CSV table of C-alpha atoms and ligand atoms in Angstrom, one decimal:
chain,number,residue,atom,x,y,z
N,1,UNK,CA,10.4,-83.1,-22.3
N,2,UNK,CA,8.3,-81.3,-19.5
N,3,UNK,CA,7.9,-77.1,-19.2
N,4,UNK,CA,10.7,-76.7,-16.5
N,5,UNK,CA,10.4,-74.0,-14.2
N,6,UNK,CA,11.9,-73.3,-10.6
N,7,UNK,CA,11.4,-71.2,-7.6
N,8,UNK,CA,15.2,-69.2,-6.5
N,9,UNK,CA,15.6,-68.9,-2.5
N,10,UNK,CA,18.4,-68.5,-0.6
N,11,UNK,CA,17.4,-71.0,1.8
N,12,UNK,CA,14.9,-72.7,-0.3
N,13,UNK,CA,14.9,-76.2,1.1
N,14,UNK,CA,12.0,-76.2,2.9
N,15,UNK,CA,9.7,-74.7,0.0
N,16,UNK,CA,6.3,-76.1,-0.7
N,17,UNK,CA,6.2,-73.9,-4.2
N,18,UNK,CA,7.6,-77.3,-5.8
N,19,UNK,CA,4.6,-79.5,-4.5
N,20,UNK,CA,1.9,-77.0,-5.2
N,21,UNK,CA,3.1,-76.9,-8.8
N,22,UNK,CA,3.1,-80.2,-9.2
N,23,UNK,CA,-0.3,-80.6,-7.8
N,24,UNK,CA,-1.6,-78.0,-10.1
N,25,UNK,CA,-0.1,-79.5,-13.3
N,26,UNK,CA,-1.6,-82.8,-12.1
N,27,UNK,CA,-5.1,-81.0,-11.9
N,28,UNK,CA,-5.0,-78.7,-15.3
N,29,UNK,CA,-3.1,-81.6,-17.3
N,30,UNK,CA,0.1,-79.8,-18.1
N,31,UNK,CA,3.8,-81.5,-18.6
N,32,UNK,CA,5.3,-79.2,-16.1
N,33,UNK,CA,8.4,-80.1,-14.1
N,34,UNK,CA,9.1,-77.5,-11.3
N,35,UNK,CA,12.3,-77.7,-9.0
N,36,UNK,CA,13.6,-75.5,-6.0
N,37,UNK,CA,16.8,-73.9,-6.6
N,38,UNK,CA,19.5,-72.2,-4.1
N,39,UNK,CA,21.0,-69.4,-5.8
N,40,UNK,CA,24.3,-68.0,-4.0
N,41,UNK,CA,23.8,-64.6,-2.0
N,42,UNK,CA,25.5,-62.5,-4.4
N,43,UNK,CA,24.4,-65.1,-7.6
N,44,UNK,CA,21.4,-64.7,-8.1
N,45,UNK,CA,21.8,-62.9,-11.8
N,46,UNK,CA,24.1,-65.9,-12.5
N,47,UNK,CA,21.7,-68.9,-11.6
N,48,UNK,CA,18.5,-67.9,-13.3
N,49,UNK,CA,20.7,-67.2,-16.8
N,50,UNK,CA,22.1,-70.9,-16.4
N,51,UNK,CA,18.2,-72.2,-15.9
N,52,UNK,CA,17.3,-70.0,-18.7
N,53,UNK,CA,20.3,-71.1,-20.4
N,54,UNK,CA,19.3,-74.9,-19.8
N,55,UNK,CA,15.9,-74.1,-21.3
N,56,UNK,CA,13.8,-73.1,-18.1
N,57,UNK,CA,10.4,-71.4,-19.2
N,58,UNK,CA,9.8,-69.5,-15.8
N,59,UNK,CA,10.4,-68.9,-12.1
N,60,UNK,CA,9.4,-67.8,-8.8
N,61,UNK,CA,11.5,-65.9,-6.6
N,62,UNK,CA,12.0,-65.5,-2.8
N,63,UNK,CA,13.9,-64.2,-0.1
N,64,UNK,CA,16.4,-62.2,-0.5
N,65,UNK,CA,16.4,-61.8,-4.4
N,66,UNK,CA,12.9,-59.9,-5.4
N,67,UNK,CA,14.5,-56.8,-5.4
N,68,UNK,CA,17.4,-58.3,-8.0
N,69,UNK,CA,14.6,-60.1,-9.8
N,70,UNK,CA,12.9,-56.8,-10.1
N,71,UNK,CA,16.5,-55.1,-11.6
N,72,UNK,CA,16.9,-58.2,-13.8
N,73,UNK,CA,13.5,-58.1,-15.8
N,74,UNK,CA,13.3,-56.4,-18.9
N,75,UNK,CA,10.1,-55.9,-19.1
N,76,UNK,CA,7.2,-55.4,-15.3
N,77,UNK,CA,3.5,-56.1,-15.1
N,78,UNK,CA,1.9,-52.7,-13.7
N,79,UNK,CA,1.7,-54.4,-10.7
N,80,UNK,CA,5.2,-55.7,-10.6
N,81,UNK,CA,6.4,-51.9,-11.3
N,82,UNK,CA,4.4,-50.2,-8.7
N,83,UNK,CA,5.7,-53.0,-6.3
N,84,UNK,CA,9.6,-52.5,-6.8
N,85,UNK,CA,9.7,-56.3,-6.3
N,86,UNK,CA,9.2,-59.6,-8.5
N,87,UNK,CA,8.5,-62.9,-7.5
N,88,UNK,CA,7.6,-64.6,-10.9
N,89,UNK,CA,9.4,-64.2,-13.7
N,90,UNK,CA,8.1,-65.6,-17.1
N,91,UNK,CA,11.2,-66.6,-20.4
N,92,UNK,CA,8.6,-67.5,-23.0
N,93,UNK,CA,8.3,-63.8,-24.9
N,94,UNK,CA,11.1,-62.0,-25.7
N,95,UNK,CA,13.6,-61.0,-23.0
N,96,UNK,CA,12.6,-61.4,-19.0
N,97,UNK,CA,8.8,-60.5,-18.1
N,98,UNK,CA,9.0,-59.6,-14.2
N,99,UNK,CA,5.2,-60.1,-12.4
N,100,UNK,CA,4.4,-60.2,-8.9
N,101,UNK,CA,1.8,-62.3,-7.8
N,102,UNK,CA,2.2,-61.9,-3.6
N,103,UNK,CA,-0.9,-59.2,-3.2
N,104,UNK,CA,-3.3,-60.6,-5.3
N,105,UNK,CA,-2.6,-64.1,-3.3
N,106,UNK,CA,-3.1,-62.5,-0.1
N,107,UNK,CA,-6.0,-60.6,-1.2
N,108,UNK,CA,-7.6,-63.8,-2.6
N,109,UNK,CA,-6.6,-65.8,0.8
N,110,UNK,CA,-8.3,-62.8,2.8
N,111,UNK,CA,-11.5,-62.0,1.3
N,112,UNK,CA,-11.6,-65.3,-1.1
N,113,UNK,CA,-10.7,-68.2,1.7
N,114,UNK,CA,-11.2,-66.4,4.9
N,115,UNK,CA,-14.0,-64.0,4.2
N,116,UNK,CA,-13.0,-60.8,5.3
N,117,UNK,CA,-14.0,-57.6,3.7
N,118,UNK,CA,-10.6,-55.4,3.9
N,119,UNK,CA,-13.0,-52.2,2.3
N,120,UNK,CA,-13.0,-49.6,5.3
N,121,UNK,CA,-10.9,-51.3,7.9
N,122,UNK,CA,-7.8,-50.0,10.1
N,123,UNK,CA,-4.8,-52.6,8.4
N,124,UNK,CA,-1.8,-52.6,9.6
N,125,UNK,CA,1.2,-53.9,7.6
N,126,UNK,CA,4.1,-55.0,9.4
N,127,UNK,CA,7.5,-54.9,7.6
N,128,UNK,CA,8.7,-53.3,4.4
N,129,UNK,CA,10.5,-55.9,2.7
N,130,UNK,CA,9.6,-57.6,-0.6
N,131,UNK,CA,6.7,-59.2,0.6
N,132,UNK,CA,5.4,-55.8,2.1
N,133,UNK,CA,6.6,-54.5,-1.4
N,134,UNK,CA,4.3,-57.0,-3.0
N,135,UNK,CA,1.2,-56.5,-1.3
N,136,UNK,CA,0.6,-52.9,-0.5
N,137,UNK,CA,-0.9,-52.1,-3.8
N,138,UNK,CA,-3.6,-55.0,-4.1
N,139,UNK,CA,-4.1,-54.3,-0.1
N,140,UNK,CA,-4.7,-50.5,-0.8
N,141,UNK,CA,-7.0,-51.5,-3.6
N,142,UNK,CA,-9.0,-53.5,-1.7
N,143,UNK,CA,-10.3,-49.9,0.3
N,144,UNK,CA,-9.2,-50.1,3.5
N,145,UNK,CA,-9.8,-46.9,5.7
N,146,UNK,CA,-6.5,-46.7,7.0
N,147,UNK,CA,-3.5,-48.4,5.9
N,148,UNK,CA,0.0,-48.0,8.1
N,149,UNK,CA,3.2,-49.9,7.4
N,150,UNK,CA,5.9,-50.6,10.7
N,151,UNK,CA,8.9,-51.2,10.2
N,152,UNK,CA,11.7,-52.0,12.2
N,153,UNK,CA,13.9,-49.9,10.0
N,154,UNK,CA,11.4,-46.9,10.0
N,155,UNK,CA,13.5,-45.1,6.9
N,156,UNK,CA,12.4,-48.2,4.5
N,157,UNK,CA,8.8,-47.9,5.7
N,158,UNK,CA,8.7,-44.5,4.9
N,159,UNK,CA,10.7,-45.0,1.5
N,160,UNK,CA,7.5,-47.9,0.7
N,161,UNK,CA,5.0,-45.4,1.5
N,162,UNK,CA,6.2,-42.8,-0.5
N,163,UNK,CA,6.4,-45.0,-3.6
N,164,UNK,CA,2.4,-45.3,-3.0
N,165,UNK,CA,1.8,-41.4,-2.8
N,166,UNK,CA,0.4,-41.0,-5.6
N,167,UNK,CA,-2.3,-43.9,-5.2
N,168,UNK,CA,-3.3,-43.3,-1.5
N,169,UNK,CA,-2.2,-42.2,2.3
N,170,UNK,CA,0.2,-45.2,3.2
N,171,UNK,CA,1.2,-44.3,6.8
N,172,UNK,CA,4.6,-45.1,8.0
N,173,UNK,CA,5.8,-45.4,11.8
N,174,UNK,CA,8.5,-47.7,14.2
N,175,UNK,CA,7.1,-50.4,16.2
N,176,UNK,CA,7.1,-47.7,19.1
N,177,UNK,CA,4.7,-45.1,17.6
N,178,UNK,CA,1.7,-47.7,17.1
N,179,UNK,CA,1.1,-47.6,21.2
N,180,UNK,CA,-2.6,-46.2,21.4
N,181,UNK,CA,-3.5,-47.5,17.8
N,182,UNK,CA,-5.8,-50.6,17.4
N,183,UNK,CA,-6.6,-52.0,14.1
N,184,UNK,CA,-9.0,-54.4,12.4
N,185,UNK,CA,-6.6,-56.3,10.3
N,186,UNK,CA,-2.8,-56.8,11.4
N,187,UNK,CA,-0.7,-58.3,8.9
N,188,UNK,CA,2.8,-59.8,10.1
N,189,UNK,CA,5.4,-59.3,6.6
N,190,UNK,CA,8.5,-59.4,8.6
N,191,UNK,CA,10.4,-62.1,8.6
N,192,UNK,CA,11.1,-62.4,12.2
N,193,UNK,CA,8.8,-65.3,12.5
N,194,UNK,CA,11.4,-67.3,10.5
N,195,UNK,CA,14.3,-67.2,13.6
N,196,UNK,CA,11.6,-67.3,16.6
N,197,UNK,CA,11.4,-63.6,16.8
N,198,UNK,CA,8.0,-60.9,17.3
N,199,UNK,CA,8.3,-57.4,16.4
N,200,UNK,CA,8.2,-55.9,19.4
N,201,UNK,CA,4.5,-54.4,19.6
N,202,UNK,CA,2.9,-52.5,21.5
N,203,UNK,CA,-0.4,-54.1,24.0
N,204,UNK,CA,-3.8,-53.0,22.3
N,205,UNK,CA,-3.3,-53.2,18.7
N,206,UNK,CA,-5.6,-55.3,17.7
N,207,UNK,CA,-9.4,-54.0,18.0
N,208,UNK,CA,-12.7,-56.2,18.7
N,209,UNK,CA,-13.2,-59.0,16.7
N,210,UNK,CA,-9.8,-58.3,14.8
N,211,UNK,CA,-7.7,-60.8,12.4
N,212,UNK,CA,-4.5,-61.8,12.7
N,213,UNK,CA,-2.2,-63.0,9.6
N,214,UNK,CA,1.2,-64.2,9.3
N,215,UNK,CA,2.9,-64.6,6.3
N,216,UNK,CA,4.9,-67.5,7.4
N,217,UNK,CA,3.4,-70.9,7.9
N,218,UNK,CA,4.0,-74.1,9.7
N,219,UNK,CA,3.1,-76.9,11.8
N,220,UNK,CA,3.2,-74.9,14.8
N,221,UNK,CA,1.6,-71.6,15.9
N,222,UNK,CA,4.3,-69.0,14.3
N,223,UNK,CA,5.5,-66.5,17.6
N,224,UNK,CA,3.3,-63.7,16.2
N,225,UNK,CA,0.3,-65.9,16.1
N,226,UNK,CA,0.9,-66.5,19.3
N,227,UNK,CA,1.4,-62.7,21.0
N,228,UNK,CA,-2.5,-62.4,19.0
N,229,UNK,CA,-3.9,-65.2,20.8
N,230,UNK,CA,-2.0,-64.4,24.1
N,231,UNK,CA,-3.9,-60.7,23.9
N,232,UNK,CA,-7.3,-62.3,22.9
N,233,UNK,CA,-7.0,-62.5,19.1
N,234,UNK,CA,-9.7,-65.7,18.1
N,235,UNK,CA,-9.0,-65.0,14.4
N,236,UNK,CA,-5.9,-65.9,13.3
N,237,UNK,CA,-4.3,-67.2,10.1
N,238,UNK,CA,-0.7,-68.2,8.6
N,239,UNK,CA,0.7,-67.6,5.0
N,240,UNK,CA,-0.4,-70.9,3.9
N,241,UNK,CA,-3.5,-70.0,1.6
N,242,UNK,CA,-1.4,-66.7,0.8
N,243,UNK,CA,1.4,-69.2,-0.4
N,244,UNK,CA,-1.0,-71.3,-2.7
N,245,UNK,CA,-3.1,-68.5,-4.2
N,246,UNK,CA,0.1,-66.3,-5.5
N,247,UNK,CA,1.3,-69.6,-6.7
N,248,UNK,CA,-2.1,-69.9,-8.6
N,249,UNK,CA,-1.8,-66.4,-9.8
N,250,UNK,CA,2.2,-67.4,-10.8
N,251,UNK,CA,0.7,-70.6,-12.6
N,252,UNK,CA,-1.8,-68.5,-14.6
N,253,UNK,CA,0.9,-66.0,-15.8
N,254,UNK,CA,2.9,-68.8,-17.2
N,255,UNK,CA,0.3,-71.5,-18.4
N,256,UNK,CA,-2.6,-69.7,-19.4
N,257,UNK,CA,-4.7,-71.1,-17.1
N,258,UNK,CA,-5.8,-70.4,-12.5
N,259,UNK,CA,-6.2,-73.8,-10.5
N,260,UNK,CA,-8.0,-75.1,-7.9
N,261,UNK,CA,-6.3,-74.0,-5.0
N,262,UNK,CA,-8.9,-74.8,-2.3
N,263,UNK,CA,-7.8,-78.9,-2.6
N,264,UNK,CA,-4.0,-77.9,-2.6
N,265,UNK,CA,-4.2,-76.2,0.2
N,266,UNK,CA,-6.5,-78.9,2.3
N,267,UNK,CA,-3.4,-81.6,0.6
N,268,UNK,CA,-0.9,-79.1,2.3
N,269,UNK,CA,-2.8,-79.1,5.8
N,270,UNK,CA,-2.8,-82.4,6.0
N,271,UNK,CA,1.4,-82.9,5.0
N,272,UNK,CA,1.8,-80.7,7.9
N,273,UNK,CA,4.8,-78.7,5.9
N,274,UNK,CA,7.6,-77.8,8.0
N,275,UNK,CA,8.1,-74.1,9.4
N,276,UNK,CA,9.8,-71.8,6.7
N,277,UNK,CA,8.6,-69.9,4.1
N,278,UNK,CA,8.2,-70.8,0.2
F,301,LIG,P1,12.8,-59.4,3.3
F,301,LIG,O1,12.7,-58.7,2.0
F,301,LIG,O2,14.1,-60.0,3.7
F,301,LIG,O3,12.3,-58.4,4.4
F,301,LIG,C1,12.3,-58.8,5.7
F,301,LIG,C2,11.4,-57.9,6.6
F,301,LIG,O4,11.3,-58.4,7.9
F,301,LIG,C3,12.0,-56.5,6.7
F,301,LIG,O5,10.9,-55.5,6.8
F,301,LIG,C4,12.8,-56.6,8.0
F,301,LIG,O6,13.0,-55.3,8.7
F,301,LIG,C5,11.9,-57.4,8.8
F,301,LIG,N1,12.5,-58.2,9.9
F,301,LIG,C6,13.4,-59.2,9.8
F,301,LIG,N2,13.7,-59.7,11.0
F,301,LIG,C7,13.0,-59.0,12.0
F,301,LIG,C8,12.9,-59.0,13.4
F,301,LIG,N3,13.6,-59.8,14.1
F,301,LIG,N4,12.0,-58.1,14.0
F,301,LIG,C9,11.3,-57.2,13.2
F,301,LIG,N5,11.4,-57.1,11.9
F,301,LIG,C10,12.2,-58.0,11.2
F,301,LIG,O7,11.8,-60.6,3.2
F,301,LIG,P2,10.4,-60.7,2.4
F,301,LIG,O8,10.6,-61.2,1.1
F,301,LIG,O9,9.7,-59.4,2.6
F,301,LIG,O10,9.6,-61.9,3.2
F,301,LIG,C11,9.1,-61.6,4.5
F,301,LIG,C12,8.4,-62.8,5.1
F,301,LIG,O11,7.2,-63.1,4.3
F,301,LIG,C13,9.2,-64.1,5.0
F,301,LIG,O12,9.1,-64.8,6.2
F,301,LIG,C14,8.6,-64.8,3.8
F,301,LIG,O13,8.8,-66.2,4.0
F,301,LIG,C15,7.1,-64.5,3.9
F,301,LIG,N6,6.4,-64.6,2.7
F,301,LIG,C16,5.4,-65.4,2.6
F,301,LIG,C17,4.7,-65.5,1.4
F,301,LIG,C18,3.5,-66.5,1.3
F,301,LIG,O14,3.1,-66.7,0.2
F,301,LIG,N7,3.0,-67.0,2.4
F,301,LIG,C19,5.0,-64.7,0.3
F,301,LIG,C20,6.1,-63.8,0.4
F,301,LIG,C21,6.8,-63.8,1.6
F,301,LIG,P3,14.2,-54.4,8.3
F,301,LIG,O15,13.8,-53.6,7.1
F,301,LIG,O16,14.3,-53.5,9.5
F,301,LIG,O17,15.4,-55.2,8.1
């Protein structure tokens, strides 16, 4: 019988994580099954022991439930503890290993795929949610000058910077206090894109030449993509690439072995996925 594994969502329909892993087993020759789950809001503990139970070998996880997948591990890659989130968990050692795989696929999709350099640039990190958990280490590795994180709920930016005070200066404002700021490298985390929303930014904020990058994909320009190009942003990109390489990166944890992930993601271009997230 296959290797099962599963990504958890609560909604998980739309998720591309199940064809990506099937087009990586197909590439590295490895009896992998991989299935999307929905685990109730308030079941999440409950769903992974029953694929555990049923003999499930590893998972990803996505919104809401990488802070409960974080609580649920029993044992954190350093990069998983610094993040205070997991979205890959691993059942093949003893107990539950919890990884997180997010910033070192958006780190690979920046500088790897779209050939930026991050070292000494103004980023700017919106949201503070699991994804923003995920990322800010990798992000702060890469050097960046400055590094803010916005927030719509300014108390859990601050909380996210504080959990990196020890690494670096993480800044940590409202939407409201970035007027006057401009920045090389703008990063949308929030999920607003998901329900047709922008955080509400202020004009300016992007600098000369700046990138744009959403987190959520789709077959349409996301609403934050758009504000960019509306004030003169020509570099944009979604969480498509981001999506493949932390898959890569979740692969690797489990089997031993990175793929390809530069003809996944042309394959996932061309199936035109639906808007959502992973
Ligand atoms: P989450 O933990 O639920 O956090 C959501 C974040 O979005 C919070 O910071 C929240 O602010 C903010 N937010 C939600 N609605 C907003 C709105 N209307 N205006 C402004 N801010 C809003 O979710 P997550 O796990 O961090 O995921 C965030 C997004 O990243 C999702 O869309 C997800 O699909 C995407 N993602 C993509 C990849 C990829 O590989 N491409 C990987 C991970 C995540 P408050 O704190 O104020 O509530």
């Amino acid at each position: 019988m296959s290797d099962r594994y599963c990504v958890f969502g609560n909604p998980v329909h739309h998720s591309r994580s199940p064809a990506i892993h099937r087009a990586f087993a197909a590439q590295c020759a490895q009896d992998v099954s991989y299935t999307a789950i929905l685990a109730p809001i308030g079941g999440f503990t409950e769903a992974v022991g029953e694929f555990v139970a049923s003999g499930g070998r590893g998972a990803n996880v996505t919104l809401p439930f990488k802070e409960e997948a974080f609580a649920l591990a029993s044992r954190l890659s350093e990069r998983a503890r610094i993040a205070g989130a997991v979205n890959t968990l691993d059942f093949a050692g003893p107990g539950i290993l919890g990884d997180n795989t997010d910033g070192a696929g958006l780190v690979q999709d920046l500088t790897g795929n779209l050939g930026l350099s991050i070292a000494g640039r103004r980023v700017l990190l919106l949201g503070a949610g699991g994804a923003a958990r995920g990322v800010l280490g990798p992000l702060l590795e890469a050097g960046p000058r400055l590094l803010v994180v916005a927030n719509r709920t300014v108390a859990r930016a601050q909380a996210l910077a504080r959990r990196f005070a020890g690494v670096a200066r993480v800044h940590a404002c409202g939407f409201d206090d970035l007027a006057g700021e401009s920045f090389d490298l703008v990063i949308n985390a929030t999920s607003a894109s998901l329900t047709g929303d922008v955080p509400p930014l202020p004009k300016g904020l992007f600098a000369a030449g700046a990138l744009a990058y959403d987190m959520v994909y789709g077959d349409t320009e996301t609403p934050f993509l758009g504000l960019a190009r509306r004030q003169g942003v020509e570099r944009l990109a979604d969480g498509l690439g981001m999506l493949v390489e932390q898959a890569a990166e979740s692969f690797l944890v489990w089997r031993g072995v990175r793929p390809q992930t530069t003809p996944v993601i042309a394959m996932l271009r061309v199936a035109r996925p639906p808007a959502g997230q992973r």
